[in-house]
Short mmCIF file of C-alpha atoms in Angstrom, two decimals:
data_model
loop_
_atom_site.label_atom_id
_atom_site.label_comp_id
_atom_site.label_asym_id
_atom_site.label_seq_id
_atom_site.Cartn_x
_atom_site.Cartn_y
_atom_site.Cartn_z
CA UNK A 1 143.79 85.44 86.36
CA UNK A 2 144.66 81.89 87.37
CA UNK A 3 146.13 79.51 84.85
CA UNK A 4 144.19 76.37 85.73
CA UNK A 5 141.00 76.31 83.70
CA UNK A 6 137.81 76.13 85.75
CA UNK A 7 136.04 74.75 82.69
CA UNK A 8 137.84 72.42 80.34
CA UNK A 9 135.93 71.07 77.36
CA UNK A 10 137.81 68.23 75.68
CA UNK A 11 136.96 66.76 72.28
CA UNK A 12 133.26 67.31 72.83
CA UNK A 13 130.89 65.65 70.35
CA UNK A 14 127.14 65.93 70.05
CA UNK A 15 124.77 64.56 67.42
CA UNK A 16 121.05 64.80 66.88
CA UNK A 17 120.39 61.60 64.98
CA UNK A 18 122.65 61.76 61.92
CA UNK A 19 123.31 65.47 62.28
CA UNK A 20 126.58 66.12 64.07
CA UNK A 21 126.45 69.58 65.67
CA UNK A 22 129.65 69.42 67.72
CA UNK A 23 132.55 67.72 65.98
CA UNK A 24 135.16 67.54 68.69
CA UNK A 25 135.36 70.88 70.48
CA UNK A 26 138.19 71.86 72.83
CA UNK A 27 137.76 74.95 74.95
CA UNK A 28 139.29 76.03 78.25
CA UNK A 29 137.95 78.86 80.37
CA UNK A 30 140.07 80.20 83.22
CA UNK A 31 138.73 81.71 86.42
CA UNK A 32 137.61 85.33 86.14
CA UNK A 33 137.69 85.13 82.37
CA UNK A 34 134.92 86.42 80.09
CA UNK A 35 134.82 84.28 76.97
CA UNK A 36 132.55 85.15 74.08
CA UNK A 37 131.40 82.53 71.58
CA UNK A 38 130.35 83.91 68.22
CA UNK A 39 129.43 82.29 64.94
CA UNK A 40 126.65 81.87 62.40
CA UNK A 41 123.38 80.26 63.50
CA UNK A 42 123.59 76.50 63.44
CA UNK A 43 127.31 76.56 64.20
CA UNK A 44 126.73 74.69 67.48
CA UNK A 45 127.51 77.50 69.93
CA UNK A 46 124.32 77.20 71.98
CA UNK A 47 124.64 73.42 72.03
CA UNK A 48 128.21 73.77 73.31
CA UNK A 49 127.00 76.06 76.07
CA UNK A 50 124.15 73.72 77.02
CA UNK A 51 126.55 70.78 77.24
CA UNK A 52 128.53 72.70 79.86
CA UNK A 53 125.82 72.13 82.49
CA UNK A 54 124.46 68.99 80.85
CA UNK A 55 121.16 70.43 79.71
CA UNK A 56 122.25 68.55 76.60
CA UNK A 57 123.89 65.15 76.93
CA UNK A 58 127.03 64.94 74.84
CA UNK A 59 127.96 61.88 72.77
CA UNK A 60 131.71 61.97 73.27
CA UNK A 61 134.54 63.84 74.90
CA UNK A 62 134.51 65.38 78.36
CA UNK A 63 133.50 68.54 80.16
CA UNK A 64 135.67 69.05 83.23
CA UNK A 65 134.28 71.69 85.58
CA UNK A 66 136.29 72.52 88.68
CA UNK A 67 138.01 69.14 88.53
CA UNK A 68 134.89 67.03 87.94
CA UNK A 69 133.94 65.40 84.65
CA UNK A 70 130.30 66.43 84.51
CA UNK A 71 129.56 64.12 81.57
CA UNK A 72 130.27 61.08 83.78
CA UNK A 73 127.15 59.15 84.75
CA UNK A 74 128.29 59.00 88.38
CA UNK A 75 128.49 62.80 88.72
CA UNK A 76 125.78 64.36 90.87
CA UNK A 77 124.69 66.86 88.24
CA UNK A 78 122.39 68.79 90.59
CA UNK A 79 125.34 69.57 92.85
CA UNK A 80 127.41 70.74 89.87
CA UNK A 81 124.61 72.93 88.53
CA UNK A 82 124.49 74.92 91.78
CA UNK A 83 127.97 76.09 90.86
CA UNK A 84 127.14 76.94 87.23
CA UNK A 85 124.55 79.63 86.73
CA UNK A 86 122.65 79.82 83.46
CA UNK A 87 120.83 82.70 81.79
CA UNK A 88 118.50 81.95 78.88
CA UNK A 89 117.47 83.83 75.78
CA UNK A 90 113.79 83.77 76.80
CA UNK A 91 114.46 84.48 80.52
CA UNK A 92 112.37 81.49 81.65
CA UNK A 93 111.21 83.13 84.85
CA UNK A 94 108.61 81.19 86.81
CA UNK A 95 105.40 83.11 86.02
CA UNK A 96 103.64 82.06 89.24
CA UNK A 97 106.31 83.50 91.51
CA UNK A 98 107.36 87.04 92.31
CA UNK A 99 110.86 88.22 91.39
CA UNK A 100 112.18 87.40 94.85
CA UNK A 101 110.31 84.07 94.77
CA UNK A 102 112.08 83.21 91.52
CA UNK A 103 115.44 83.99 93.04
CA UNK A 104 114.76 82.37 96.42
CA UNK A 105 113.40 79.02 95.16
CA UNK A 106 116.72 77.26 94.67
CA UNK A 107 118.14 78.87 97.82
CA UNK A 108 115.36 77.25 99.80
CA UNK A 109 115.03 73.92 98.02
CA UNK A 110 118.57 73.24 96.84
CA UNK A 111 120.70 74.98 99.47
CA UNK A 112 117.98 74.32 102.11
CA UNK A 113 118.21 77.82 103.57
CA UNK A 114 115.43 78.94 105.92
CA UNK A 115 112.80 81.12 104.25
CA UNK A 116 113.88 84.38 105.88
CA UNK A 117 117.53 83.93 104.97
CA UNK A 118 116.64 82.86 101.41
CA UNK A 119 114.52 85.97 100.91
CA UNK A 120 117.25 88.15 102.33
CA UNK A 121 119.79 86.69 99.92
CA UNK A 122 117.27 86.97 97.08
CA UNK A 123 116.82 90.66 97.78
CA UNK A 124 120.58 91.15 97.91
CA UNK A 125 120.89 89.46 94.50
CA UNK A 126 118.09 91.62 93.08
CA UNK A 127 119.83 94.67 94.49
CA UNK A 128 122.96 93.64 92.62
CA UNK A 129 121.10 93.80 89.29
CA UNK A 130 119.42 97.08 90.26
CA UNK A 131 115.96 95.68 90.93
CA UNK A 132 115.56 95.82 94.69
CA UNK A 133 112.36 97.84 94.20
CA UNK A 134 110.83 95.13 92.00
CA UNK A 135 111.24 92.22 94.45
CA UNK A 136 107.52 91.67 94.86
CA UNK A 137 106.58 92.14 91.20
CA UNK A 138 105.54 89.16 89.10
CA UNK A 139 107.29 88.51 85.78
CA UNK A 140 104.32 89.78 83.75
CA UNK A 141 104.66 93.13 85.52
CA UNK A 142 108.28 93.53 84.42
CA UNK A 143 109.83 94.64 81.14
CA UNK A 144 111.94 92.17 79.17
CA UNK A 145 115.14 93.78 80.38
CA UNK A 146 113.97 93.63 84.00
CA UNK A 147 112.94 89.99 83.58
CA UNK A 148 116.35 89.10 82.24
CA UNK A 149 118.03 90.86 85.16
CA UNK A 150 115.83 88.88 87.59
CA UNK A 151 116.99 85.76 85.75
CA UNK A 152 120.60 86.85 86.22
CA UNK A 153 119.90 87.46 89.93
CA UNK A 154 118.41 83.97 90.13
CA UNK A 155 121.65 82.54 88.75
CA UNK A 156 123.86 84.74 90.97
CA UNK A 157 122.02 84.03 94.22
CA UNK A 158 123.51 80.54 94.36
CA UNK A 159 126.98 82.11 94.28
CA UNK A 160 128.10 80.13 91.24
CA UNK A 161 131.70 79.85 90.15
CA UNK A 162 130.69 80.51 86.58
CA UNK A 163 127.69 81.79 84.64
CA UNK A 164 126.63 80.65 81.17
CA UNK A 165 124.75 83.19 79.05
CA UNK A 166 122.75 81.81 76.11
CA UNK A 167 121.98 84.80 73.86
CA UNK A 168 120.86 86.89 76.86
CA UNK A 169 119.84 89.95 74.85
CA UNK A 170 118.44 88.39 71.66
CA UNK A 171 114.82 88.51 72.83
CA UNK A 172 115.03 92.10 74.06
CA UNK A 173 113.91 95.31 72.42
CA UNK A 174 117.02 97.33 71.46
CA UNK A 175 116.43 99.99 74.10
CA UNK A 176 116.40 97.35 76.85
CA UNK A 177 119.65 95.64 75.86
CA UNK A 178 121.83 98.19 77.60
CA UNK A 179 120.55 97.47 81.11
CA UNK A 180 121.38 93.78 80.77
CA UNK A 181 124.84 94.45 79.32
CA UNK A 182 125.50 96.82 82.17
CA UNK A 183 124.81 94.07 84.69
CA UNK A 184 127.16 91.78 82.77
CA UNK A 185 129.82 94.48 82.78
CA UNK A 186 129.46 94.79 86.58
CA UNK A 187 129.82 91.03 86.91
CA UNK A 188 132.98 91.10 84.91
CA UNK A 189 134.38 93.85 87.13
CA UNK A 190 133.51 91.72 90.15
CA UNK A 191 135.55 88.90 88.63
CA UNK A 192 132.79 86.47 87.66
CA UNK A 193 133.78 83.78 85.18
CA UNK A 194 131.44 84.00 82.21
CA UNK A 195 130.90 82.05 79.01
CA UNK A 196 128.66 84.00 76.69
CA UNK A 197 126.95 83.11 73.43
CA UNK A 198 125.78 86.39 71.95
CA UNK A 199 125.52 88.57 68.88
CA UNK A 200 126.44 91.73 70.81
CA UNK A 201 129.70 92.24 68.93
CA UNK A 202 130.36 95.70 70.26
CA UNK A 203 130.06 94.37 73.83
CA UNK A 204 132.35 91.47 72.93
CA UNK A 205 134.97 93.86 71.58
CA UNK A 206 134.84 95.99 74.66
CA UNK A 207 134.42 93.45 77.47
CA UNK A 208 135.60 90.01 76.37
CA UNK A 209 138.99 88.61 77.35
CA UNK A 210 138.76 86.13 74.53
CA UNK A 211 136.52 85.58 71.53
CA UNK A 212 135.87 82.13 70.13
CA UNK A 213 134.58 81.82 66.57
CA UNK A 214 132.63 78.64 65.82
CA UNK A 215 131.44 77.32 62.50
CA UNK A 216 129.88 73.98 61.56
CA UNK A 217 130.57 72.32 64.89
CA UNK A 218 134.23 73.35 65.13
CA UNK A 219 136.11 76.11 66.85
CA UNK A 220 137.70 77.83 63.88
CA UNK A 221 139.64 80.52 65.65
CA UNK A 222 140.03 82.06 69.07
CA UNK A 223 141.95 84.95 70.51
CA UNK A 224 141.67 88.39 72.05
CA UNK A 225 138.81 90.46 70.57
CA UNK A 226 141.15 92.88 68.83
CA UNK A 227 142.70 90.00 66.94
CA UNK A 228 139.50 88.06 66.07
CA UNK A 229 137.63 91.20 65.00
CA UNK A 230 140.54 93.30 63.77
CA UNK A 231 142.92 90.82 62.24
CA UNK A 232 141.23 87.41 61.80
CA UNK A 233 143.62 84.67 60.71
CA UNK A 234 141.21 82.20 59.12
CA UNK A 235 139.22 82.87 55.92
CA UNK A 236 135.91 81.79 57.48
CA UNK A 237 136.41 84.11 60.44
CA UNK A 238 137.33 86.94 58.08
CA UNK A 239 134.21 86.26 56.06
CA UNK A 240 131.97 86.24 59.15
CA UNK A 241 133.52 89.31 60.73
CA UNK A 242 133.31 91.30 57.51
CA UNK A 243 129.57 90.64 57.32
CA UNK A 244 128.66 91.85 60.81
CA UNK A 245 128.24 95.51 61.36
CA UNK A 246 129.83 96.93 64.45
CA UNK B 1 33.55 74.40 81.58
CA UNK B 2 34.88 71.53 83.61
CA UNK B 3 36.94 70.26 80.71
CA UNK B 4 38.72 73.62 80.37
CA UNK B 5 40.18 73.45 83.83
CA UNK B 6 40.94 69.77 83.74
CA UNK B 7 44.01 69.97 81.49
CA UNK B 8 45.71 72.54 83.68
CA UNK B 9 44.58 70.86 86.87
CA UNK B 10 45.85 67.56 85.60
CA UNK B 11 49.21 69.09 84.88
CA UNK B 12 49.44 70.66 88.33
CA UNK B 13 48.17 67.53 90.00
CA UNK B 14 50.73 65.27 88.38
CA UNK B 15 53.82 67.52 88.64
CA UNK B 16 53.13 69.87 91.52
CA UNK B 17 50.88 68.01 93.97
CA UNK B 18 51.78 69.82 97.16
CA UNK B 19 50.49 67.09 99.43
CA UNK B 20 52.64 64.49 97.68
CA UNK B 21 55.60 66.85 97.70
CA UNK B 22 55.25 67.43 101.40
CA UNK B 23 55.07 63.72 102.04
CA UNK B 24 58.22 62.87 100.10
CA UNK B 25 60.26 65.97 100.88
CA UNK B 26 62.08 64.32 103.82
CA UNK B 27 63.13 61.43 101.57
CA UNK B 28 64.42 63.83 98.92
CA UNK B 29 66.37 65.71 101.58
CA UNK B 30 67.94 62.41 102.67
CA UNK B 31 68.84 61.74 99.05
CA UNK B 32 70.22 65.24 98.68
CA UNK B 33 72.56 64.78 101.64
CA UNK B 34 73.70 61.39 100.39
CA UNK B 35 74.34 62.72 96.88
CA UNK B 36 76.30 65.59 98.42
CA UNK B 37 78.73 63.52 100.39
CA UNK B 38 79.04 60.84 97.70
CA UNK B 39 79.85 63.52 95.12
CA UNK B 40 82.34 65.28 97.42
CA UNK B 41 84.13 62.01 98.18
CA UNK B 42 84.31 61.16 94.47
CA UNK B 43 85.61 64.58 93.47
CA UNK B 44 88.31 64.63 96.15
CA UNK B 45 89.56 61.09 95.68
CA UNK B 46 89.21 61.17 91.89
CA UNK B 47 91.23 64.37 91.51
CA UNK B 48 93.88 63.30 94.02
CA UNK B 49 94.27 59.92 92.33
CA UNK B 50 94.39 61.55 88.89
CA UNK B 51 97.08 63.96 90.06
CA UNK B 52 99.14 61.14 91.56
CA UNK B 53 98.88 59.14 88.33
CA UNK B 54 99.87 62.14 86.21
CA UNK B 55 102.92 62.75 88.41
CA UNK B 56 103.95 59.08 88.25
CA UNK B 57 103.54 59.18 84.48
CA UNK B 58 105.73 62.28 84.25
CA UNK B 59 108.67 60.16 85.42
CA UNK B 60 108.29 58.16 82.18
CA UNK B 61 109.14 54.69 83.44
CA UNK B 62 107.84 52.53 80.61
CA UNK B 63 105.99 50.03 82.80
CA UNK B 64 104.09 52.49 85.01
CA UNK B 65 103.35 54.71 82.02
CA UNK B 66 101.96 51.77 80.08
CA UNK B 67 99.78 50.66 82.99
CA UNK B 68 98.41 54.18 83.48
CA UNK B 69 97.64 54.56 79.76
CA UNK B 70 95.73 51.26 79.76
CA UNK B 71 93.86 52.25 82.92
CA UNK B 72 92.97 55.71 81.62
CA UNK B 73 91.85 54.43 78.22
CA UNK B 74 89.69 51.65 79.66
CA UNK B 75 88.02 53.86 82.25
CA UNK B 76 87.35 56.58 79.71
CA UNK B 77 85.97 54.17 77.12
CA UNK B 78 83.67 52.17 79.39
CA UNK B 79 80.23 53.60 80.22
CA UNK B 80 80.32 54.10 84.01
CA UNK B 81 77.02 52.26 84.42
CA UNK B 82 78.59 49.11 82.97
CA UNK B 83 81.42 49.29 85.48
CA UNK B 84 79.02 49.90 88.39
CA UNK B 85 76.98 46.85 87.43
CA UNK B 86 80.11 44.74 86.96
CA UNK B 87 81.30 45.62 90.45
CA UNK B 88 77.90 45.27 92.07
CA UNK B 89 76.74 42.04 90.44
CA UNK B 90 80.08 40.56 89.44
CA UNK B 91 82.25 40.81 92.54
CA UNK B 92 79.95 38.77 94.85
CA UNK B 93 80.79 35.85 92.52
CA UNK B 94 84.38 36.01 93.79
CA UNK B 95 83.27 36.47 97.38
CA UNK B 96 83.52 40.24 97.51
CA UNK B 97 80.30 42.01 98.37
CA UNK B 98 80.34 45.66 97.48
CA UNK B 99 77.43 47.86 98.50
CA UNK B 100 75.77 49.90 95.79
CA UNK B 101 77.24 52.98 97.42
CA UNK B 102 80.76 51.53 97.31
CA UNK B 103 80.36 50.33 93.70
CA UNK B 104 79.25 53.79 92.60
CA UNK B 105 81.97 55.50 94.61
CA UNK B 106 84.74 53.26 93.25
CA UNK B 107 83.54 53.51 89.66
CA UNK B 108 83.14 57.27 89.51
CA UNK B 109 86.39 57.86 91.40
CA UNK B 110 88.27 55.76 88.86
CA UNK B 111 86.53 57.46 85.93
CA UNK B 112 87.37 60.91 87.28
CA UNK B 113 90.94 59.77 88.02
CA UNK B 114 91.30 58.56 84.42
CA UNK B 115 90.02 61.80 82.90
CA UNK B 116 91.85 64.09 85.30
CA UNK B 117 95.12 62.16 84.82
CA UNK B 118 94.91 62.90 81.10
CA UNK B 119 94.04 66.54 81.74
CA UNK B 120 96.87 67.03 84.28
CA UNK B 121 99.27 65.33 81.88
CA UNK B 122 98.24 67.68 79.09
CA UNK B 123 98.96 70.58 81.45
CA UNK B 124 102.40 69.21 82.32
CA UNK B 125 103.26 68.77 78.63
CA UNK B 126 101.96 72.25 77.78
CA UNK B 127 104.26 73.93 80.31
CA UNK B 128 107.17 75.39 78.32
CA UNK B 129 110.37 73.35 78.20
CA UNK B 130 112.32 76.43 79.29
CA UNK B 131 110.67 76.21 82.70
CA UNK B 132 112.19 72.76 83.21
CA UNK B 133 115.56 73.99 81.99
CA UNK B 134 115.55 77.03 84.26
CA UNK B 135 114.62 74.95 87.29
CA UNK B 136 117.10 72.17 86.56
CA UNK B 137 119.89 74.66 85.81
CA UNK B 138 119.66 75.97 89.39
CA UNK B 139 120.24 72.47 90.75
CA UNK B 140 116.64 71.51 91.48
CA UNK B 141 116.03 67.79 90.93
CA UNK B 142 113.37 66.39 88.60
CA UNK B 143 110.84 65.91 91.39
CA UNK B 144 111.50 69.35 92.88
CA UNK B 145 111.16 71.02 89.48
CA UNK B 146 107.90 69.19 88.92
CA UNK B 147 106.53 70.10 92.35
CA UNK B 148 107.55 73.75 92.62
CA UNK B 149 107.78 74.95 89.03
CA UNK B 150 105.82 72.76 86.62
CA UNK B 151 102.75 71.58 88.54
CA UNK B 152 101.64 75.01 89.80
CA UNK B 153 101.55 76.19 86.19
CA UNK B 154 100.09 72.95 84.82
CA UNK B 155 97.26 72.93 87.37
CA UNK B 156 96.28 76.51 86.54
CA UNK B 157 96.07 75.66 82.87
CA UNK B 158 93.89 72.65 83.59
CA UNK B 159 91.29 74.35 85.78
CA UNK B 160 88.69 74.98 83.02
CA UNK B 161 88.65 71.48 81.47
CA UNK B 162 88.93 69.93 84.92
CA UNK B 163 85.96 71.86 86.27
CA UNK B 164 83.72 70.76 83.42
CA UNK B 165 84.75 67.13 83.68
CA UNK B 166 84.36 67.10 87.45
CA UNK B 167 80.81 68.45 87.26
CA UNK B 168 79.89 65.93 84.58
CA UNK B 169 81.15 63.03 86.67
CA UNK B 170 79.64 64.26 89.95
CA UNK B 171 76.22 64.30 88.25
CA UNK B 172 76.71 60.65 87.39
CA UNK B 173 76.05 59.82 91.04
CA UNK B 174 72.48 59.46 89.72
CA UNK B 175 73.61 56.14 88.22
CA UNK B 176 73.77 54.78 91.76
CA UNK B 177 69.98 54.50 91.67
CA UNK B 178 70.17 51.28 89.65
CA UNK B 179 72.11 49.55 92.43
CA UNK B 180 69.89 50.87 95.19
CA UNK B 181 71.91 53.83 96.42
CA UNK B 182 69.44 56.12 98.20
CA UNK B 183 70.59 59.26 96.42
CA UNK B 184 68.32 61.97 95.01
CA UNK B 185 67.10 60.17 91.90
CA UNK B 186 66.51 56.94 93.81
CA UNK B 187 64.38 58.70 96.44
CA UNK B 188 62.52 60.56 93.73
CA UNK B 189 61.66 57.49 91.64
CA UNK B 190 60.65 55.58 94.76
CA UNK B 191 58.33 58.41 95.75
CA UNK B 192 57.00 58.54 92.22
CA UNK B 193 56.13 54.87 92.12
CA UNK B 194 54.54 54.84 95.57
CA UNK B 195 52.44 57.90 94.90
CA UNK B 196 51.79 57.32 91.23
CA UNK B 197 52.62 60.97 90.80
CA UNK B 198 55.53 62.83 89.18
CA UNK B 199 55.82 65.49 91.89
CA UNK B 200 58.66 63.68 93.74
CA UNK B 201 60.61 63.67 90.46
CA UNK B 202 60.13 67.42 90.19
CA UNK B 203 61.43 67.74 93.73
CA UNK B 204 64.39 65.58 92.75
CA UNK B 205 65.14 67.80 89.75
CA UNK B 206 64.98 70.85 92.00
CA UNK B 207 67.35 69.17 94.43
CA UNK B 208 69.86 68.60 91.60
CA UNK B 209 69.59 72.23 90.55
CA UNK B 210 70.09 73.43 94.12
CA UNK B 211 73.16 71.22 94.38
CA UNK B 212 74.81 71.81 91.02
CA UNK B 213 73.95 75.35 89.96
CA UNK B 214 76.22 76.76 92.70
CA UNK B 215 78.91 74.32 91.58
CA UNK B 216 78.59 75.46 87.95
CA UNK B 217 78.71 79.11 89.03
CA UNK B 218 81.69 78.39 91.26
CA UNK B 219 83.38 76.64 88.33
CA UNK B 220 82.96 79.72 86.17
CA UNK B 221 84.37 81.91 88.92
CA UNK B 222 87.38 79.62 89.31
CA UNK B 223 87.96 79.73 85.55
CA UNK B 224 88.13 83.52 85.50
CA UNK B 225 90.07 83.67 88.73
CA UNK B 226 92.74 81.30 87.44
CA UNK B 227 92.79 82.53 83.86
CA UNK B 228 96.47 82.53 83.07
CA UNK B 229 98.06 85.75 82.01
CA UNK B 230 101.22 85.06 80.09
CA UNK B 231 103.79 87.71 79.54
#
């Protein structure tokens, strides 16, 4: 694990009108690290994640990714986003394209690869999430877990330096969660840098390098999972951890 | 005895006089062909223009958006006949002579563009926000996301309302008759006044049915074909 953070969030602020959801957040993620963000709903964790690829514009502070401040107006955000994959709660697959079409679109239009090469890489990415036999299926022919794995393949195909997961299993039936977590486990083994907002506490305990607890727009506590779950230092963390079953 | 037959004969004679029909059939066929290509031109240019306007409006520059809103509202509010007459009788006053054909074409194209712009826009707005986010998060630009991800979904959603509106506006080619466009209705009324008999009008009505019933059936087929199955 390298010591220079690939993602460095500094004093990040975000408000919706008068409601301040991020009140100065500092967070560094090193390469090959799997960082879990937990916290009650409304604590600002999804907003923090969405500021990391500028799906949300922040109101103050900086987000340095791989040496570039992505909040700067002069930053070519489309170029940065190729290097930051994102996986959404509701999958957001393109319903008019097959699985391989979903994965290949950005390869063709962003990386400008020829069609044959894009499809080849798309199939390789689908193979990585265990769906090489579903390449020609449309999203409505796939289960939720399969759709989410196609979405992960779509993010991976661009060979990002980091992947953001926004509650990737929250919309899935319980029996389908495992297949998605398995893919994430494989990614971790392969050394992918991941920032994950999720309620899968057992997975966090087992797989995360670091757990960050957020509440009311602040990072309250962070540390290795054994510490945050087993021996939380702050009262609010203790309160939250005691109320989740795991 | 004579009087019994007269009513029926009179009906046949005034609506289905075969001799009159035969005489005016070539004129109705001419009108049919003219209506066909006028309608096709209007549908193509109206839909293309409407799509272009909806795409421009999606970029949300205040000035272009404002202009498009004004255009769409005016063209949707104004009866098309008023606009045809304005173009046909008004423009020569400023030295621009538009044929009846051109006045009808321009008017109905703009009306269809106005309606279809609104329909396409509704489709763009109805496409889930997550589709934009997914596309943008992979590095696609705004225009690329619109072209490859949003519009294909928006257009599918808009097929049913678009089909109905397109048929309604294509039928309005009949308005061209008041500015001397030799389309179906014009040929039919001319035949009717020369012959003093309604049979050419019946032929005209038949010509409209022959032209538009297949279009209506096709529209229904397109609606089922493109019915969107969401997961």
